[in-house]
Coordinates of C-alpha atoms in Angstrom, one line a residue:
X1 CA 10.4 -7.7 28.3
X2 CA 10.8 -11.2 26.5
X3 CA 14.1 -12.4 25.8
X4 CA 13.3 -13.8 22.7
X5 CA 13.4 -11.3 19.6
X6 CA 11.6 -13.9 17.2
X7 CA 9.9 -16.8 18.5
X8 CA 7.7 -19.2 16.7
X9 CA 5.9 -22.0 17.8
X10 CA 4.3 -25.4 15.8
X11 CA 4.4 -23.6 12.5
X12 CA 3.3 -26.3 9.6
X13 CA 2.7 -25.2 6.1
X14 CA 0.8 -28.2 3.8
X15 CA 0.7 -27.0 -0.1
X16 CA -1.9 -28.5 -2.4
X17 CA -0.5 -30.5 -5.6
X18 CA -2.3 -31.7 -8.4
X19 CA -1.2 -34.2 -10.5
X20 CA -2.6 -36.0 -14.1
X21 CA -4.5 -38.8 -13.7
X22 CA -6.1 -39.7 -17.2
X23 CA -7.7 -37.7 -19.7
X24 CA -8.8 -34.3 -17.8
X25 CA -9.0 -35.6 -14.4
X26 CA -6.5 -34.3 -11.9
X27 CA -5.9 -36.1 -8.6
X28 CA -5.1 -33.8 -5.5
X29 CA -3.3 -34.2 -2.4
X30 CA -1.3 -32.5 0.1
X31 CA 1.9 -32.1 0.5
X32 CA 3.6 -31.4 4.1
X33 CA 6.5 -29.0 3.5
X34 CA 7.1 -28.0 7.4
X35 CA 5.6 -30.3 10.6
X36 CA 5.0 -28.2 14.0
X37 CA 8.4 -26.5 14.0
X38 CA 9.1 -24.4 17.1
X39 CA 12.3 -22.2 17.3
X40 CA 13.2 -18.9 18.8
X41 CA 16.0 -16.5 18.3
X42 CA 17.1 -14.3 21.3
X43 CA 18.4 -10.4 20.3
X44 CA 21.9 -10.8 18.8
X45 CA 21.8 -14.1 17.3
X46 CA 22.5 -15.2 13.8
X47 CA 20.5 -17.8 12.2
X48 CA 20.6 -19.4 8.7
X49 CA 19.4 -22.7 7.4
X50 CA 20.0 -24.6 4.4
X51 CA 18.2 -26.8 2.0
X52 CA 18.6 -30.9 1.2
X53 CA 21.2 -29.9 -1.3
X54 CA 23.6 -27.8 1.3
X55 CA 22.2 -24.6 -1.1
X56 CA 21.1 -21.5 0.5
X57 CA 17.4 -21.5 0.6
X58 CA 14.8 -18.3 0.2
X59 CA 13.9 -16.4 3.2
X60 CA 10.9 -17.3 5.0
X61 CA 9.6 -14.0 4.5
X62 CA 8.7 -15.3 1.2
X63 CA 6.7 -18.3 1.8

């Protein structure tokens, strides 16, 4: 049995954002929220994470 109750391993996420750039044109570009993050969690363990402000920040379940 692995030790390891959640693991994850290089996750990235990348949204798309669109921005004004003159009359009806929209320039695109992407946005790199998370960069190959690994972590795992063994049974037991509590784990919580905050944002750049020191707030709480949604659960990843949302994402």
């Amino acid at each position: 049995m692995d030790e390891h109750f959640i693991q994850l391993d290089r996750v990235e996420k990348v949204f798309d954002v669109r921005k004004k750039a003159g009359f009806m044109k929209r320039e695109r570009r992407q946005v790199r929220a998370v960069d190959s993050i690994s972590f795992a969690v063994a049974r037991g363990e509590m784990v919580g994470y905050i944002g750049p402000n020191g707030a709480g920040s949604r659960p990843p379940s949302r994402c």
